Structures are given as C-alpha cells and as structure tokens.
C-alpha cells in the first residue's frame, strides 16, 4: 500500500518536472523561436509586450515594448480567452479585459466586456495558439507606428513571430 502510494507520488513529481507546467498568470512575449527556454531573456529576438490603446478606442491591442517600461500587463487564460487588467479609456476605472474572437488579418484585441469561448490555448503549456495553430502570429506596423500583434497579418510590414507565455519578464 505504502509502496503504491510512493510510486504514484514519484511518477507525478517526474511528470511535473518533465514538462513546463502552464503558469496560471503569465506575461506574453514575442520571439522568433518556437522552443521554450527556462529564462525568457534567452529567447531569440525576444520582446516584452504591453497593452496599447490608440486614440482611446474601446479595444486594446498588444504592442512590442522595449526596456524601460514601468510595468508589464499579466494574463490568465480560461475558456480559450485571455484575460488581463487595465485602466479604462482616459485612465478611468480598472477593468478585466477579455480577448475577442481572433480574426485573420486583424490585431489580437481585448474588450472590457464578457466574451464567448475563444480558440486560444497554450500549446505545450507555453506557446500561444489559435485553434491549435501556433505559427500565424505576426508583428505589424499598426496605428501610431507601433509594432502590434496580429493574427496572420498580410500587410507588407508584417513579420512572423511566436508568442510565448513566460513567468518572468525578459528584461
Ligand atoms: C537570464 O539570462 C540573462 C541573460 O543571460 C541573465 O542576465 C539573467 O540573470 C538570467 N536570469 C535568471 C533568473 O537566471
Ligand atoms: C531570429 O532572430 C535572430 C536575431 O535577430 C536572427 O539572427 C535569426 O536569423 C532569426 N531567425 C529566424 C528564423 O527568423
Ligand atoms: C497582475 O497584474 C495585476 C494588475 O496590474 C496586479 O494587481 C496583480 O498583482 C498581478 N498578478 C501577478 C500574479 O503578478
Ligand atoms: C477557430 O475555430 C472556430 C470554430 O470552428 C471558428 O469559428 C473560427 O473562425 C476559427 N478561428 C480562426 C482564426 O481561424
Ligand atoms: C471578462 O470576462 C469575465 C468572464 O470570463 C467576466 O467575469 C468579466 O466581467 C469580463 N469583463 C468585463 C469588464 O465585463
Ligand atoms: C520586419 O523585419 C524587417 C527585417 O528584419 C525589419 O526591417 C522590420 O522592421 C520588421 N517589421 C516589423 C513590423 O517588426
């Protein structure tokens, strides 16, 4: 009886260390490598991301953010939808923003309203996917010349990228 319990616990511990466990709260970073690293600073061509509110429109986008930021938004993922916390338009109020349905050729967007179940997931526990596809994210020049995250952007400015969920900021 004791042995069976011991074997079960050992097996669970081995499984837990063999695979990166999905963090419950994480940052999103872009990188041009799909394989995970234990230290997000070491991801190739890594960039931190933050929320972006061009012209005080209701929907927030995600833009690339270099060193020198004040803080980075964190995310959770439930029901195929990303959730984050941000101030409302003109900095008034704090809301839970939820990702909207992902559309090819458009920014990944967040609204401060309930959203239906989406197609987002963390493949392998870390790689952001849409309906199971991990390669389709692009960095495109968007409003105000910011580099924003789009799904399958087709604009000439767009470059392919991967989006990783990481527990520590890369810089
Ligand atoms: C991650 O890697 C960077 C760059 O090599 C290094 O400066 C940093 O100390 C590392 N962080 C940890 C937690 O090991
Ligand atoms: C990823 O970025 C690095 C550094 O910018 C570059 O050397 C490398 O060629 C890129 N790899 C791919 C597959 O784009
Ligand atoms: C996530 O971000 C929110 C809002 O900035 C903050 O209140 C919270 O402490 C953060 N949670 C974690 C686990 O970092
Ligand atoms: C993901 O799958 C759902 C359900 O089949 C579909 O409605 C949606 O358009 C798909 N999203 C993308 C970006 O392909
Ligand atoms: C975002 O979605 C959650 C449920 O997933 C909901 O509880 C929350 O109220 C939504 N945010 C807003 C501002 O409506
Ligand atoms: C796409 O990659 C090219 C070549 O590396 C670079 O000049 C351009 O700034 C990149 N575009 C974006 C939106 O990051």
XYZ file of C-alpha atoms and ligand atoms in Angstrom:
255
model
C 0.000 0.000 0.000
C 2.730 2.421 1.043
C 4.835 1.424 -1.984
C 1.993 2.030 -4.415
C 1.461 5.474 -2.944
C 5.181 6.213 -3.133
C 5.366 5.139 -6.793
C 2.319 7.244 -7.631
C 3.801 10.346 -5.972
C 7.184 9.800 -7.658
C 5.509 9.420 -11.048
C 3.506 12.617 -10.571
C 6.636 14.502 -9.497
C 8.549 13.173 -12.515
C 5.718 14.246 -14.834
C 5.570 17.665 -13.213
C 9.280 18.310 -13.761
C 9.436 16.769 -17.259
C 7.026 19.262 -18.834
C 6.810 23.007 -18.345
C 3.635 23.447 -16.330
C 1.215 26.059 -17.608
C 1.635 29.119 -15.416
C -1.675 30.458 -14.105
C -0.564 34.078 -14.518
C 1.970 34.974 -17.162
C 3.466 37.629 -19.416
C 3.282 37.400 -23.204
C 6.492 37.847 -25.193
C 7.224 37.619 -28.901
C 10.253 35.699 -30.171
C 11.312 34.100 -33.415
C 11.927 30.704 -31.766
C 9.223 28.161 -31.006
C 11.190 26.077 -28.454
C 10.848 27.117 -24.792
C 13.674 28.335 -22.565
C 13.805 28.362 -18.768
C 14.970 32.007 -18.917
C 12.880 34.239 -21.203
C 15.855 36.604 -21.647
C 17.487 33.910 -23.766
C 14.655 33.620 -26.338
C 15.876 34.654 -29.788
C 14.835 38.200 -30.776
C 12.601 38.386 -27.679
C 10.338 41.356 -26.981
C 8.144 42.143 -23.993
C 4.570 43.254 -24.760
C 2.140 45.729 -23.250
C -1.400 46.883 -23.904
C -1.996 49.650 -26.404
C -4.989 51.946 -26.661
C -4.684 54.001 -29.840
C -6.868 57.111 -29.836
C -8.778 55.965 -26.716
C -10.786 53.443 -28.719
C -12.530 50.758 -26.633
C -10.464 47.778 -27.873
C -6.901 47.365 -26.587
C -4.195 45.828 -28.776
C -0.822 44.343 -27.842
C 2.331 46.141 -28.857
C 6.005 45.328 -28.516
C 7.686 47.113 -25.630
C 11.399 47.712 -25.224
C 13.374 48.055 -21.994
C 12.483 50.979 -19.751
C 8.778 50.255 -19.248
C 7.147 50.896 -15.874
C 5.294 47.585 -15.581
C 4.011 44.856 -17.875
C 0.454 43.514 -18.036
C -0.054 39.932 -16.884
C -2.573 37.474 -18.344
C -4.629 34.433 -17.489
C -6.267 32.070 -19.971
C -9.643 30.406 -19.421
C -12.336 29.257 -21.861
C -9.982 29.891 -24.797
C -9.881 33.580 -23.887
C -7.075 35.725 -22.475
C -7.841 37.987 -19.532
C -5.895 40.964 -18.259
C -6.406 44.005 -16.040
C -6.201 47.525 -17.421
C -7.471 51.034 -16.930
C -10.491 52.105 -18.960
C -10.458 54.852 -21.630
C -8.818 58.080 -20.432
C -7.418 56.128 -17.473
C -10.779 55.969 -15.697
C -11.583 52.805 -13.739
C -9.901 49.390 -13.699
C -11.478 46.587 -15.719
C -10.948 42.952 -16.578
C -10.319 42.983 -20.335
C -11.060 39.822 -22.334
C -9.681 38.848 -25.733
C -12.184 38.951 -28.579
C -12.568 36.305 -31.315
C -9.295 36.094 -33.254
C -9.701 37.188 -36.881
C -7.084 36.669 -39.610
C -5.525 39.951 -40.726
C -6.527 41.767 -37.532
C -4.904 42.688 -34.239
C -5.417 40.497 -31.203
C -7.903 42.690 -29.342
C -9.252 42.998 -25.812
C -12.552 44.495 -24.664
C -13.842 45.274 -21.169
C -16.894 43.070 -21.706
C -17.742 39.364 -21.443
C -16.592 37.361 -24.484
C -17.688 33.981 -25.846
C -15.400 30.939 -25.557
C -12.421 31.551 -27.850
C -9.872 29.423 -29.686
C -6.756 30.456 -27.755
C -4.638 27.908 -25.872
C -1.071 27.413 -24.656
C 0.389 24.615 -26.760
C 2.878 22.576 -24.716
C 1.956 24.827 -21.792
C 3.690 27.929 -23.184
C 3.127 28.595 -26.907
C 0.051 30.709 -27.701
C -2.101 29.014 -30.347
C -5.317 29.772 -32.219
C -7.478 26.713 -32.879
C -4.344 24.625 -32.248
C -2.127 26.539 -34.703
C 0.967 28.192 -33.202
C 2.511 29.733 -36.323
C 0.308 32.541 -37.570
C 1.210 35.402 -35.254
C 2.733 38.418 -36.935
C 4.270 41.709 -35.795
C 2.938 44.507 -37.994
C 3.299 48.272 -38.025
C -0.063 49.485 -36.720
C -1.599 52.747 -35.555
C 0.838 55.459 -34.411
C 3.702 53.456 -35.997
C 3.611 50.940 -33.142
C 4.605 47.286 -33.678
C 1.408 45.406 -32.858
C 0.468 41.724 -32.670
C -1.839 40.452 -35.430
C -3.062 37.021 -36.400
C -1.921 36.250 -39.955
C -1.255 39.864 -40.843
C -0.769 40.245 -44.597
C 0.492 43.825 -44.698
C 3.972 44.215 -46.245
C 5.270 45.381 -42.822
C 4.340 42.117 -41.078
C 6.949 39.608 -39.853
C 6.165 36.137 -38.496
C 6.646 35.607 -34.749
C 5.821 33.172 -31.947
C 4.092 34.236 -28.754
C 5.288 32.599 -25.522
C 3.685 32.694 -22.075
C 6.513 33.293 -19.588
C 6.585 33.737 -15.819
C 9.389 36.341 -15.728
C 9.885 39.362 -17.976
C 12.806 39.067 -20.440
C 14.225 42.479 -19.437
C 18.554 35.124 -17.612
O 19.529 35.396 -18.595
C 20.018 36.738 -18.554
C 20.921 36.940 -19.773
O 21.880 35.925 -19.849
C 20.754 36.953 -17.220
O 21.209 38.293 -17.142
C 19.756 36.693 -16.081
O 20.431 36.796 -14.834
C 19.128 35.324 -16.208
N 18.070 35.202 -15.217
C 17.981 34.168 -14.396
C 16.824 34.174 -13.444
O 18.772 33.231 -14.407
C 15.732 35.223 -35.380
O 16.340 36.418 -34.963
C 17.756 36.343 -34.932
C 18.261 37.619 -34.296
O 17.587 38.750 -34.805
C 18.269 36.145 -36.346
O 19.674 36.027 -36.317
C 17.677 34.864 -36.889
O 18.039 34.722 -38.238
C 16.167 34.884 -36.790
N 15.657 33.567 -37.167
C 14.558 33.406 -37.875
C 14.173 32.002 -38.149
O 13.888 34.341 -38.273
C -1.213 41.003 -12.355
O -1.453 42.351 -12.672
C -2.386 42.990 -11.796
C -2.695 44.364 -12.332
O -1.529 45.074 -12.629
C -1.795 43.009 -10.384
O -2.699 43.617 -9.490
C -1.502 41.594 -9.937
O -0.850 41.605 -8.691
C -0.624 40.858 -10.943
N -0.572 39.454 -10.585
C 0.556 38.748 -10.592
C 0.450 37.321 -10.151
O 1.618 39.245 -10.924
C -11.425 28.900 -34.888
O -12.429 27.897 -34.890
C -13.759 28.434 -34.744
C -14.716 27.269 -34.589
O -14.530 26.362 -35.632
C -14.076 29.307 -35.947
O -15.364 29.868 -35.810
C -13.046 30.435 -36.018
O -13.252 31.225 -37.179
C -11.625 29.889 -36.043
N -10.684 30.993 -35.906
C -9.722 31.246 -36.789
C -8.897 32.474 -36.552
O -9.486 30.514 -37.736
C -14.415 39.477 -18.763
O -14.842 38.114 -18.765
C -15.101 37.583 -17.457
C -15.526 36.148 -17.608
O -14.596 35.416 -18.299
C -16.179 38.374 -16.777
O -16.331 37.898 -15.446
C -15.796 39.854 -16.742
O -16.871 40.598 -16.199
C -15.490 40.354 -18.143
N -15.046 41.770 -18.056
C -15.917 42.790 -18.193
C -15.355 44.171 -17.979
O -17.111 42.624 -18.466
C 10.346 43.030 -40.214
O 11.691 42.569 -40.430
C 12.479 43.521 -41.140
C 13.804 42.875 -41.431
O 14.386 42.342 -40.262
C 12.601 44.793 -40.294
O 13.344 45.769 -41.001
C 11.208 45.344 -39.989
O 11.323 46.446 -39.108
C 10.355 44.280 -39.337
N 8.988 44.768 -39.187
C 8.355 44.794 -38.004
C 6.943 45.297 -38.004
O 8.890 44.418 -36.953
